mmCIF file of C-alpha atoms in Angstrom:
data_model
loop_
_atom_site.group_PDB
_atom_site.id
_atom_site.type_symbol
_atom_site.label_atom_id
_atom_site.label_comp_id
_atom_site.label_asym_id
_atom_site.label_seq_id
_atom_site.Cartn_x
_atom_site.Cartn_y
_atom_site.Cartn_z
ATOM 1 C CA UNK Y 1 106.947 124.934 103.263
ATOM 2 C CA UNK Y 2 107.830 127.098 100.444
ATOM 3 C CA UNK Y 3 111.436 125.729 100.258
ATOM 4 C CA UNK Y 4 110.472 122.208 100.667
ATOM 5 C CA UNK Y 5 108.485 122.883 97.498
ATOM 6 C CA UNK Y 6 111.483 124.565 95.404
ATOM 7 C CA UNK Y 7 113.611 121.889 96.904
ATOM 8 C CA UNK Y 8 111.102 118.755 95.401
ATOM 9 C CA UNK Y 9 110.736 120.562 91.930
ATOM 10 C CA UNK Y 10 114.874 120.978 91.740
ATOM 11 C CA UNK Y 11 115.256 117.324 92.622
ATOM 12 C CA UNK Y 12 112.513 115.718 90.149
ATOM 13 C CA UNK Y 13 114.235 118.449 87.277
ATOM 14 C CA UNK Y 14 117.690 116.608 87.385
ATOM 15 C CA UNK Y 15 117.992 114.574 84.220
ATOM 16 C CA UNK Y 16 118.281 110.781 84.889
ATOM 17 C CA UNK Y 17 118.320 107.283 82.620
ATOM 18 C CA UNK Y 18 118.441 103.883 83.168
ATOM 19 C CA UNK Y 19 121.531 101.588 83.676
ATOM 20 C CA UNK Y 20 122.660 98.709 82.336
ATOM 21 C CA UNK Y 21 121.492 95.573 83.260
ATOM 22 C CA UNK Y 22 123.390 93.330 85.945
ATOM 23 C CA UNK Y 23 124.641 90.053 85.403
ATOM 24 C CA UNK Y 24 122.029 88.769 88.168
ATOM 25 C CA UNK Y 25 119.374 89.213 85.184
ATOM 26 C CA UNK Y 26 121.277 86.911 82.551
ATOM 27 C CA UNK Y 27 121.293 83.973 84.999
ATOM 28 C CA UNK Y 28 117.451 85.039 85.364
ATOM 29 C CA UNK Y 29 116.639 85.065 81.643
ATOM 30 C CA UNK Y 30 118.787 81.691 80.946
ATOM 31 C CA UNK Y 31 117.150 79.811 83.847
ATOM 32 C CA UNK Y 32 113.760 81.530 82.743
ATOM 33 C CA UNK Y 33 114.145 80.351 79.015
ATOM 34 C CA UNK Y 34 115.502 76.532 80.212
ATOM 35 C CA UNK Y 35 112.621 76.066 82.726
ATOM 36 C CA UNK Y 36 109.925 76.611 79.701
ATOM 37 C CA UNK Y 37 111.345 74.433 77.192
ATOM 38 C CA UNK Y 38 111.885 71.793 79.754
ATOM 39 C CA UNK Y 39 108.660 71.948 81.263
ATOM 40 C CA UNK Y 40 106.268 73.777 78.454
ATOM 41 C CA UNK Y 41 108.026 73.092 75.265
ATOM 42 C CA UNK Y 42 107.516 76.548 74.361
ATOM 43 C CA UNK Y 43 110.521 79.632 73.626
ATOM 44 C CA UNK Y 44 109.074 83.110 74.408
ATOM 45 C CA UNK Y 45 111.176 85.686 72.481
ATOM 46 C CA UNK Y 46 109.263 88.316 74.376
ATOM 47 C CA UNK Y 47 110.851 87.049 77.221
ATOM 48 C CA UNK Y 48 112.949 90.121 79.217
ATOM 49 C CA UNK Y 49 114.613 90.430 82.445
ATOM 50 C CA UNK Y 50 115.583 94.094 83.984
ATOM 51 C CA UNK Y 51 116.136 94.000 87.618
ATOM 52 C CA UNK Y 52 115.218 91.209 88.876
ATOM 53 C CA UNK Y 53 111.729 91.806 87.189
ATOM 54 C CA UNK Y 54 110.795 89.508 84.286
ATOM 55 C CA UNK Y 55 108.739 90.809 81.410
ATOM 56 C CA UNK Y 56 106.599 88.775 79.006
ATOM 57 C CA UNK Y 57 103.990 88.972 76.188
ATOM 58 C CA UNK Y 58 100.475 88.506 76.740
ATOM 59 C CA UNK Y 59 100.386 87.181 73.116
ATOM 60 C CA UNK Y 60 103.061 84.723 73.844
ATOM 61 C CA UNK Y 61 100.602 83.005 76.518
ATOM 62 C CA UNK Y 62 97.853 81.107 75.845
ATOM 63 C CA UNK Y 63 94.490 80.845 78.367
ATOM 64 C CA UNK Y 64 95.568 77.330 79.035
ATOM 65 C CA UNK Y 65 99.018 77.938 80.546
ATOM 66 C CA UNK Y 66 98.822 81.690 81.395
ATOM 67 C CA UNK Y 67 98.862 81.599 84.913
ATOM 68 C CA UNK Y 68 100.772 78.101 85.506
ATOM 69 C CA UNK Y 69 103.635 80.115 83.038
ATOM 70 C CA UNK Y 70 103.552 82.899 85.393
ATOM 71 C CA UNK Y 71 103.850 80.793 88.480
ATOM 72 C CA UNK Y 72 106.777 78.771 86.779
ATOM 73 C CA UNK Y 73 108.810 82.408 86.183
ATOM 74 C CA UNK Y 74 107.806 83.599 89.574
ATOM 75 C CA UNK Y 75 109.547 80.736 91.844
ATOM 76 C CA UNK Y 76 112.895 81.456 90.178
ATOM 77 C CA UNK Y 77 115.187 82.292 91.952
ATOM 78 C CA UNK Y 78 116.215 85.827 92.023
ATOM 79 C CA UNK Y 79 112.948 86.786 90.575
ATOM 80 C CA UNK Y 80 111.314 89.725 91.986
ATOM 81 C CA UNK Y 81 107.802 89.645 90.302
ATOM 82 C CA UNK Y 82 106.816 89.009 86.751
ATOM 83 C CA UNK Y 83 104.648 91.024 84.339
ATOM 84 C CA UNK Y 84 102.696 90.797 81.291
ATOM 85 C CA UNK Y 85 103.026 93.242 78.941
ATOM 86 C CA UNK Y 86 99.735 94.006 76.237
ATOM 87 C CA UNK Y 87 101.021 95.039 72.515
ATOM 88 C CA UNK Y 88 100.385 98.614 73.696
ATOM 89 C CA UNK Y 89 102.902 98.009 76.649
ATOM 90 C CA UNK Y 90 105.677 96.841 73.750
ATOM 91 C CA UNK Y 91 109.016 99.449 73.460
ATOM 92 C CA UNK Y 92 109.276 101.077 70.379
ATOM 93 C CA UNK Y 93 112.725 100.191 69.790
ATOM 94 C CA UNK Y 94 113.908 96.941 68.742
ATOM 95 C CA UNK Y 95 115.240 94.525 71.271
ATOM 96 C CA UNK Y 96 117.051 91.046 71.688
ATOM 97 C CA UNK Y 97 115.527 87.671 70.991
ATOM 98 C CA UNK Y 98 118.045 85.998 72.488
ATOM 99 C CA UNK Y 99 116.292 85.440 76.035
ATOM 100 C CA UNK Y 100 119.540 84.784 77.650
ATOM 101 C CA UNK Y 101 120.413 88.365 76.543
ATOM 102 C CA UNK Y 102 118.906 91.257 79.128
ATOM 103 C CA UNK Y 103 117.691 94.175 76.555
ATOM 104 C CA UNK Y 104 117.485 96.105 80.097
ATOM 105 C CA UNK Y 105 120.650 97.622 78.550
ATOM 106 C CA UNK Y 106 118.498 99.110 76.264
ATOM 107 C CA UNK Y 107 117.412 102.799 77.273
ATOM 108 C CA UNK Y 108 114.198 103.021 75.398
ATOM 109 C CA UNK Y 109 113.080 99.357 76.529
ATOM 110 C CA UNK Y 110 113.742 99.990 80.115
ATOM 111 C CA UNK Y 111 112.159 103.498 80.257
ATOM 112 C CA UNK Y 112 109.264 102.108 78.220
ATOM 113 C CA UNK Y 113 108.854 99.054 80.755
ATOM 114 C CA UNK Y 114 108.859 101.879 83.775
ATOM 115 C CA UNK Y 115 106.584 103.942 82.922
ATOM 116 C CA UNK Y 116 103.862 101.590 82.061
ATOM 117 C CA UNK Y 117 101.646 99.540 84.940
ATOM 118 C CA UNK Y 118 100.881 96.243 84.151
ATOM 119 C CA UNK Y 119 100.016 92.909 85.943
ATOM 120 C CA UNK Y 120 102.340 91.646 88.252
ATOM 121 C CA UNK Y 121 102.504 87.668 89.375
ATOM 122 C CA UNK Y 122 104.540 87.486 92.528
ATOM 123 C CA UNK Y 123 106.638 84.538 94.169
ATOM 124 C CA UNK Y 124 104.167 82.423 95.969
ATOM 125 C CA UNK Y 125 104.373 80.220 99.403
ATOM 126 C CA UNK Y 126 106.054 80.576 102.651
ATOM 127 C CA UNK Y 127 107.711 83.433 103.410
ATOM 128 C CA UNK Y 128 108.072 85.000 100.268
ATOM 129 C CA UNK Y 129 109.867 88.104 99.086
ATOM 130 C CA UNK Y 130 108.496 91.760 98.164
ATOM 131 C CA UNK Y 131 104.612 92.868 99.367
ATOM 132 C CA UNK Y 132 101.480 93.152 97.003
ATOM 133 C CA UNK Y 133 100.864 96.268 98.855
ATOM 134 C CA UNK Y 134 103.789 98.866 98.280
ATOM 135 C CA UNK Y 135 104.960 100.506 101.845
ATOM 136 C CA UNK Y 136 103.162 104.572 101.955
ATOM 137 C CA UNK Y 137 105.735 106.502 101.846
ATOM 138 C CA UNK Y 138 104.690 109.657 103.535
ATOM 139 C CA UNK Y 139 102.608 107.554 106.298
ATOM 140 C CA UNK Y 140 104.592 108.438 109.935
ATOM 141 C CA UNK Y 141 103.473 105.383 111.461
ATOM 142 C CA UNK Y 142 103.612 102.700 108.644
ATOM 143 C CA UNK Y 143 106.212 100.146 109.527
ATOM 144 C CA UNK Y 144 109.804 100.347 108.619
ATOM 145 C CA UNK Y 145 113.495 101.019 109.597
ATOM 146 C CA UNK Y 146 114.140 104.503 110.303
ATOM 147 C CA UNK Y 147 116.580 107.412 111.303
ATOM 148 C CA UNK Y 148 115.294 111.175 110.770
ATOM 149 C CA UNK Y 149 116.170 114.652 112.457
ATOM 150 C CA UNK Y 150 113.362 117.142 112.442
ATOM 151 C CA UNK Y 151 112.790 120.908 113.531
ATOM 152 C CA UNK Y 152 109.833 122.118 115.177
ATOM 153 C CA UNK Y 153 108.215 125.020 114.014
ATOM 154 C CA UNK Y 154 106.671 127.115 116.899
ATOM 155 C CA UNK Y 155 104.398 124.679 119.173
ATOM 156 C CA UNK Y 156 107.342 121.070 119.502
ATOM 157 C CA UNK Y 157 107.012 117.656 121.911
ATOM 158 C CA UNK Y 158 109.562 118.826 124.036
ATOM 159 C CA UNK Y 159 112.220 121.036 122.298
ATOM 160 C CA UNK Y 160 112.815 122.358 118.568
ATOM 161 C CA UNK Y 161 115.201 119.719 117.953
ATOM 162 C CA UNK Y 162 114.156 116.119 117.959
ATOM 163 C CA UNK Y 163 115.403 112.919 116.204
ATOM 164 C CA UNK Y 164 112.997 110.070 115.348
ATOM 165 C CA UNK Y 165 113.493 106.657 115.203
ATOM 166 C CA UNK Y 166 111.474 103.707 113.919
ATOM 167 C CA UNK Y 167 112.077 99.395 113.953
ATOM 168 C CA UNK Y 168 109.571 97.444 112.010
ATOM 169 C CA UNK Y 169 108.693 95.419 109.125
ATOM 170 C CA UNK Y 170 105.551 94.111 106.999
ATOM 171 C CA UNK Y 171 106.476 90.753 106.876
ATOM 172 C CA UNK Y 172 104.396 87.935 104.530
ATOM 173 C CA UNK Y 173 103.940 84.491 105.999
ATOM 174 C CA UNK Y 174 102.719 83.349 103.044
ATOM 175 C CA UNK Y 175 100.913 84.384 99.668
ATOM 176 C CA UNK Y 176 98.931 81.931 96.850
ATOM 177 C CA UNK Y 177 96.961 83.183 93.803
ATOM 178 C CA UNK Y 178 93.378 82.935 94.268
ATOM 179 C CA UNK Y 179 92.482 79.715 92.061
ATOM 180 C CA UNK Y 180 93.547 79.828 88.952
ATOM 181 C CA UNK Y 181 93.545 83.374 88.035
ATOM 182 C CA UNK Y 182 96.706 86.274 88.702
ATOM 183 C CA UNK Y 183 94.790 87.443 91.631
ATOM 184 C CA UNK Y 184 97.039 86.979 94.463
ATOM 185 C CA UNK Y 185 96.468 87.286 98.375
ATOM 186 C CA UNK Y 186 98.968 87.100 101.560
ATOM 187 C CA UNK Y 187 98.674 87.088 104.945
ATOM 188 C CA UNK Y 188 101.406 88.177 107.890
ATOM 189 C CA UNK Y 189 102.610 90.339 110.357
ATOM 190 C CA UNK Y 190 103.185 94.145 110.505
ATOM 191 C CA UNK Y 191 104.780 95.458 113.731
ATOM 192 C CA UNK Y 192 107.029 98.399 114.842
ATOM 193 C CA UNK Y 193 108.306 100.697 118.017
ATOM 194 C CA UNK Y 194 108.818 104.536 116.628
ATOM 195 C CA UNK Y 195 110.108 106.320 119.169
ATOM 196 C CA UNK Y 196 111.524 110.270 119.556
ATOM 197 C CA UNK Y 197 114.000 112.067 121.140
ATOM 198 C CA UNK Y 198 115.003 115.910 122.666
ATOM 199 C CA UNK Y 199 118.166 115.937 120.766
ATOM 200 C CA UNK Y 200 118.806 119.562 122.359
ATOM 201 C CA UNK Y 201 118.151 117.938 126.551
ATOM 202 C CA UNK Y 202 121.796 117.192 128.063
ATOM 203 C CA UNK Y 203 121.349 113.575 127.274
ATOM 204 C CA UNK Y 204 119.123 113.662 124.443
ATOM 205 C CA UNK Y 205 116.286 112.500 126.285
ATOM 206 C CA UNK Y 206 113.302 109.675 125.058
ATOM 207 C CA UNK Y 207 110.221 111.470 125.095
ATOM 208 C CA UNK Y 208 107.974 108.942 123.707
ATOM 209 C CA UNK Y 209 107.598 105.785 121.946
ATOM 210 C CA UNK Y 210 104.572 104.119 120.091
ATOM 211 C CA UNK Y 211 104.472 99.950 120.076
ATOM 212 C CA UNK Y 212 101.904 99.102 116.696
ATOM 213 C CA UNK Y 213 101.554 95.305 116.215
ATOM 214 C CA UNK Y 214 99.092 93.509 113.897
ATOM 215 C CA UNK Y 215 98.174 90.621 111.819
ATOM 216 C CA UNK Y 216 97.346 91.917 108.330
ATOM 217 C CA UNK Y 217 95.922 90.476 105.164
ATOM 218 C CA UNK Y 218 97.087 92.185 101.499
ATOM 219 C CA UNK Y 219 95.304 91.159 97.972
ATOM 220 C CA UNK Y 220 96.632 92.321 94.165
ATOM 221 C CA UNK Y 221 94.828 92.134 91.150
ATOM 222 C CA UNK Y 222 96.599 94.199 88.442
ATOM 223 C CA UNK Y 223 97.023 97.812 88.694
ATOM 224 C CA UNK Y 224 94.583 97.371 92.168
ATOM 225 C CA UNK Y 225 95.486 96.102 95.377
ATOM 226 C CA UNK Y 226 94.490 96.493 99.337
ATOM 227 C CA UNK Y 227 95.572 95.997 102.747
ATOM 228 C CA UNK Y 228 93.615 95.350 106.140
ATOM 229 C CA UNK Y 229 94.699 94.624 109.356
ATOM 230 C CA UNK Y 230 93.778 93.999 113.211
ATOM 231 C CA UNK Y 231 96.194 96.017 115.267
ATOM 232 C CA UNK Y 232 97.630 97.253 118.826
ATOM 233 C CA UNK Y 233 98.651 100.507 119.870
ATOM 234 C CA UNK Y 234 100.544 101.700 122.708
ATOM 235 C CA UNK Y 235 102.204 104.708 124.109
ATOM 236 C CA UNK Y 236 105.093 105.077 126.952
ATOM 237 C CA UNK Y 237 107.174 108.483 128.140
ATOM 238 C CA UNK Y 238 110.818 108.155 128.536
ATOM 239 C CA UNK Y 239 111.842 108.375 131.794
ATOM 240 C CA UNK Y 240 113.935 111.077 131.712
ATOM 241 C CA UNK Y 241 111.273 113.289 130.106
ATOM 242 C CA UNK Y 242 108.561 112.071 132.619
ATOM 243 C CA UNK Y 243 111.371 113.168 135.688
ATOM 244 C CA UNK Y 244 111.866 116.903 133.891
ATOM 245 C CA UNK Y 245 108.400 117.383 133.476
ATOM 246 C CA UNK Y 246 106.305 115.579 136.093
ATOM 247 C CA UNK Y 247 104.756 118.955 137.307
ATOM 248 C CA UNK Y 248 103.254 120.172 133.838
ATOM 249 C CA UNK Y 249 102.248 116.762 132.528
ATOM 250 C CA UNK Y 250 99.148 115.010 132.713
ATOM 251 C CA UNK Y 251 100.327 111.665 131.593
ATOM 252 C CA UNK Y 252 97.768 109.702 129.299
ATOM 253 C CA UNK Y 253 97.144 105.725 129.354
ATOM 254 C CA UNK Y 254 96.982 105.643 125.659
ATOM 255 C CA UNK Y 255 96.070 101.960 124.761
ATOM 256 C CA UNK Y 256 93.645 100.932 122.233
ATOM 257 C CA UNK Y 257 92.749 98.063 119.386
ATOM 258 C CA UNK Y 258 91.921 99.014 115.878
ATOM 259 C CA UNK Y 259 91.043 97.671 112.305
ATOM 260 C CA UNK Y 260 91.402 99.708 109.291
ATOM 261 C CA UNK Y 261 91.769 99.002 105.188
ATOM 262 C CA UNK Y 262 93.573 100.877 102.622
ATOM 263 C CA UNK Y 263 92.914 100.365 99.082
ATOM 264 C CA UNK Y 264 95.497 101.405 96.261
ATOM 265 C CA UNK Y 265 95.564 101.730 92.608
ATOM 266 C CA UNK Y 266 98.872 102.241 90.219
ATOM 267 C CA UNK Y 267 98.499 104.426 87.666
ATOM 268 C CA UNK Y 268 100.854 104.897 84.590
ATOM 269 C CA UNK Y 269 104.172 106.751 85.338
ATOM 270 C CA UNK Y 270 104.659 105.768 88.485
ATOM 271 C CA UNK Y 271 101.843 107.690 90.229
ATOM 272 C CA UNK Y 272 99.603 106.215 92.924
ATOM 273 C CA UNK Y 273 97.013 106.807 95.029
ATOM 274 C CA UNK Y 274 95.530 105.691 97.556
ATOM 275 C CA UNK Y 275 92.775 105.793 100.649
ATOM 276 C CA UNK Y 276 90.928 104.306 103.039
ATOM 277 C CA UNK Y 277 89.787 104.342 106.750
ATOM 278 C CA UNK Y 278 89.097 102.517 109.911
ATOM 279 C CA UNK Y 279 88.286 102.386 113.862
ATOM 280 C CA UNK Y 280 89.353 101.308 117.428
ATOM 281 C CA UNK Y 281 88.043 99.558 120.098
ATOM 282 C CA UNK Y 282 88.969 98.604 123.098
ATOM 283 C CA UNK Y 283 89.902 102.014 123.973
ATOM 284 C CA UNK Y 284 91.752 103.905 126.792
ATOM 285 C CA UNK Y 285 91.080 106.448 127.323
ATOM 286 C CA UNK Y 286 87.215 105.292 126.813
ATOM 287 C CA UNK Y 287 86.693 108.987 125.313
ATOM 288 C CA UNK Y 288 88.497 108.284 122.527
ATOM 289 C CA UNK Y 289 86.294 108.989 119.596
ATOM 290 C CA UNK Y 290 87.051 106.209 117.075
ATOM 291 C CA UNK Y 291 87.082 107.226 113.348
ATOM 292 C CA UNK Y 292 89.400 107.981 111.015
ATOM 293 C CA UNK Y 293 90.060 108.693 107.613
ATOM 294 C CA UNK Y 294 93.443 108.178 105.583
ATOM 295 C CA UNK Y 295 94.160 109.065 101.943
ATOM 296 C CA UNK Y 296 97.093 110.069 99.665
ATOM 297 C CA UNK Y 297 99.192 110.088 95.995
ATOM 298 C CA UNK Y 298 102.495 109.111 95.832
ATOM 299 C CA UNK Y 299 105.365 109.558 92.464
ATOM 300 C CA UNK Y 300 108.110 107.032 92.266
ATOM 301 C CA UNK Y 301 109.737 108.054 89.105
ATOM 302 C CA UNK Y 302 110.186 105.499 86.325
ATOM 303 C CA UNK Y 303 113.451 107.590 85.521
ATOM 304 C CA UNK Y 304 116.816 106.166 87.234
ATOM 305 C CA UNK Y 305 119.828 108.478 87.505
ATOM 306 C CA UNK Y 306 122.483 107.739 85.300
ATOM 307 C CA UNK Y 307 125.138 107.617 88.055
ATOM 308 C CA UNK Y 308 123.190 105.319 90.727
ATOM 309 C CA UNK Y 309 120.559 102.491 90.992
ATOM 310 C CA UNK Y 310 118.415 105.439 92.312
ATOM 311 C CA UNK Y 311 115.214 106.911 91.192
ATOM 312 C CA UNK Y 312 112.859 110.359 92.591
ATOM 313 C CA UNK Y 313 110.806 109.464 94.881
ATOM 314 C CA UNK Y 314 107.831 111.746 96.686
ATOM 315 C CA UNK Y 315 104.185 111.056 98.443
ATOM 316 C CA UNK Y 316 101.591 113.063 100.154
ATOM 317 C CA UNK Y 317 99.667 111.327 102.946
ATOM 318 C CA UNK Y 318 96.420 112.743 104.764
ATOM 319 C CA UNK Y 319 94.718 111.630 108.027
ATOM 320 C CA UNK Y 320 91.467 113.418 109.189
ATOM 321 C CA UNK Y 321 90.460 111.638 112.745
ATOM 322 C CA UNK Y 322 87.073 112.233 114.520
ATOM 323 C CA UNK Y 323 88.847 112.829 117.690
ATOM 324 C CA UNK Y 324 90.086 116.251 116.495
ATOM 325 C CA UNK Y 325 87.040 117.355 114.689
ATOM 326 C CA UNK Y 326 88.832 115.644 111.177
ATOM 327 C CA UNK Y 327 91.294 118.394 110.712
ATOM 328 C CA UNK Y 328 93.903 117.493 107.972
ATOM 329 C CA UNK Y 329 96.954 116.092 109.293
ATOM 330 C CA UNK Y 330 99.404 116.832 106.197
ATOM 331 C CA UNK Y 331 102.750 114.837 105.401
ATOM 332 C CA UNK Y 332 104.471 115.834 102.662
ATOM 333 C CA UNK Y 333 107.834 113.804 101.921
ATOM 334 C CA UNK Y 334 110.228 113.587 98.877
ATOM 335 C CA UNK Y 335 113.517 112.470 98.269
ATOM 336 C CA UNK Y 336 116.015 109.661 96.436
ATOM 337 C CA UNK Y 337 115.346 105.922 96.457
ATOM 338 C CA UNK Y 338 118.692 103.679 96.050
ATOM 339 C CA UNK Y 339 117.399 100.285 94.948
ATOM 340 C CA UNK Y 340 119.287 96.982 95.176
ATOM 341 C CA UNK Y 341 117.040 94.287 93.348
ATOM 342 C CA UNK Y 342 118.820 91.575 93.281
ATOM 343 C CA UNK Y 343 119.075 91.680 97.450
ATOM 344 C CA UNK Y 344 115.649 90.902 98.461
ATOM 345 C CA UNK Y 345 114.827 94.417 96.689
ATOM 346 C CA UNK Y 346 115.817 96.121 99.103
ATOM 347 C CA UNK Y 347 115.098 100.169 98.914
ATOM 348 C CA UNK Y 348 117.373 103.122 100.780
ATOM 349 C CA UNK Y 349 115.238 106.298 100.898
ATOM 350 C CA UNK Y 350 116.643 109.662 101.569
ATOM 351 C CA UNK Y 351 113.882 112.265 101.999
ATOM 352 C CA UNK Y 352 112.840 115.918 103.380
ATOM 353 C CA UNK Y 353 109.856 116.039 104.969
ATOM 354 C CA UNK Y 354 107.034 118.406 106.530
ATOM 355 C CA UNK Y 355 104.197 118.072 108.733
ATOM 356 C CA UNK Y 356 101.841 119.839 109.662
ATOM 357 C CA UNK Y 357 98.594 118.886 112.323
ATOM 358 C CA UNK Y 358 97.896 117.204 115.059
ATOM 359 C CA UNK Y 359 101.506 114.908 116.546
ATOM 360 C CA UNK Y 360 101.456 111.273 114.860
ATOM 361 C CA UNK Y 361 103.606 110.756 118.277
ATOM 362 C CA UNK Y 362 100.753 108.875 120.774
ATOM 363 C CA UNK Y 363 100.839 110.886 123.844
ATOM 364 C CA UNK Y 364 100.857 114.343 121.998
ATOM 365 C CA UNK Y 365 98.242 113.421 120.027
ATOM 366 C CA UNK Y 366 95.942 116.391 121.042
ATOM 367 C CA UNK Y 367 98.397 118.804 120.068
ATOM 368 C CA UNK Y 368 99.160 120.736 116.695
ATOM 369 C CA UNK Y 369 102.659 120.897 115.421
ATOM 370 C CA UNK Y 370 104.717 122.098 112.268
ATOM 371 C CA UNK Y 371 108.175 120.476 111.499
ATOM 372 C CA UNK Y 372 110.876 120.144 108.676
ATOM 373 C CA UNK Y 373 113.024 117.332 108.355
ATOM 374 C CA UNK Y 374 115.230 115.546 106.578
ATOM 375 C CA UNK Y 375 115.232 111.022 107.203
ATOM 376 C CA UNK Y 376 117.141 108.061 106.033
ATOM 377 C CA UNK Y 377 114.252 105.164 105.320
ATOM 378 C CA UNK Y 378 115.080 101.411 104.794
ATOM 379 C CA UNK Y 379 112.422 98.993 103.326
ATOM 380 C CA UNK Y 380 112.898 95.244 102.485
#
């Protein structure tokens, strides 16, 4: 633990500044600038585009054609979300009025626009791009693509030296504002298999995987915004693991239903936190006691490295469950985030991790473990 710690402090000590802005976000400001004079009549010279991400003046918009502006920049193509900016939110320094012109070029602007929180309008319809609620980082079963080697510490699932795995995706079906205000809503899917391995058995055997699927339903209002969802769980042994140890394993029919909500607020900086709870049903085994408890803070740096599209990144997630007398199950991760906007902003995370409680892996979940680990995490 005490390395993991040195290792996070090193990483968020490295100096780092923006980059310039792509060409991607000239095409964005251009279109952006041609769509309001056609439509509105109006020129916004507060009008800024840096990553995909267009930024505008509240005091440019009136309470008439606030949120039908917002919509208009939204649909654009390219456009990853759009903010409004108050005159506290305005960079010091001194930036283009061309709007065709990206000042994300400009160090002091960009840093300025990252380290602030502001509203957000995102792209609206059917199957839109980005979520209202941001992925948890340090959450071992939220849904994403995955690749991670970890060592066990003492008490392990079967061996010291596992690898995990995980396919999934939150996926919006579609997302409207909630009359005519910037409060926004969605609705979708969230499903995944996250499965792990005895890397040190002769053919790196499958010890377990966990099937979650659900229908969820996500809301954003500002700097707030929450997630809840209906789900299935599921846990199978790998055959091979099942063969080595049928005569020390009681195998459990782990199967159950839940609901749960998460609420989230972004604070200035990049920090965040977050919590929530929930409960199954539909239980097996029927002892299953079902409450739980989830809650955490996460940092994704508003400073990019000056050599890469890549920022800090860490979180801290904690689950207390009633079935194991809500002891803290810690996660601790942190790490690099490569970022690629202008692709469906799409996110590369490497990260170390640690863990320490009772095994996020389904059948294990009576037993306490301890691991270090270092993961590759993909997020559309």
């Amino acid at each position: 633990m005490r390395r993991f710690v040195l290792l996070t402090v090193a990483l968020f000590w490295i100096p780092a500044t923006s980059i310039a802005a792509s060409p991607d976000d000239v095409y964005v400001a251009g279109y952006a600038a041609g769509s309001l004079k056609s439509k509105f009549g109006i020129e916004l010279p507060s009008l800024v585009v840096s990553e995909g991400v267009i930024s505008v003046s509240v005091e440019d918009l009136t309470i008439e054609n606030r949120v039908e502006i917002l919509q208009l920049l939204s649909e654009i193509p390219g456009v990853i979300a759009v903010e409004m900016l108050s005159a506290a939110d305005q960079p010091a320094a001194t930036a283009s009025t061309d709007p065709a012109i990206s000042p994300a070029s400009n160090e002091t602007a960009t840093i300025a626009s990252l380290a602030t929180t502001r509203p957000v309008l995102f792209p609206t319809g059917l199957l839109p791009t980005g979520h209202l609620f941001k992925p948890l980082l340090a959450d071992p079963r939220w849904a994403h693509f995955s690749a991670a080697y970890r060592n066990y510490v003492g008490n392990n699932l079967d061996g010291n030296h596992n690898g995990s795995v995980s396919f999934g995706e939150t996926i919006p079906f579609y997302r409207a504002n909630l009359g005519q205000t910037t409060i926004q809503w969605e609705t979708g899917l969230q499903a995944a298999v996250f499965s792990d391995f005895n890397l040190g058995a002769e053919s790196s055997d499958l010890i377990n995987s966990d099937f979650i699927a659900s229908a969820y339903a996500s809301m954003r209002a500002g700097k707030f915004s929450a997630f809840s969802r209906i789900y299935h769980q599921s846990s199978h042994l790998g055959d091979e693991f099942l063969l080595r140890t049928q005569t020390e394993l009681k195998r459990i029919n782990l199967s159950y239903e839940g609901i749960d909500l998460r609420l989230s607020y972004e604070l200035p900086h990049g920090f965040r936190v977050y919590g929530g709870g929930g409960g199954i049903f539909h239980k097996e085994p029927s002892t299953l006691k079902p409450w739980s408890v989830q809650y955490g803070v996460e940092l994704r740096s508003p400073w990019r490295f000056d050599f890469a599209a890549a920022r800090p990144i860490m979180a801290v997630d904690l689950k207390n469950y009633e079935q194991t007398n809500w002891s803290a199950d810690v996660s601790a991760r942190a790490g690099i985030q490569f970022e690629n906007f202008q692709t469906f902003g799409r996110k590369l995370q490497f990260m170390l991790e640690y863990f320490n409680g009772n095994s996020p892996t389904g059948q294990f979940y009576i037993d306490k473990v301890e691991y270090l680990g270092i993961g590759a995490h993909y997020h559309y």
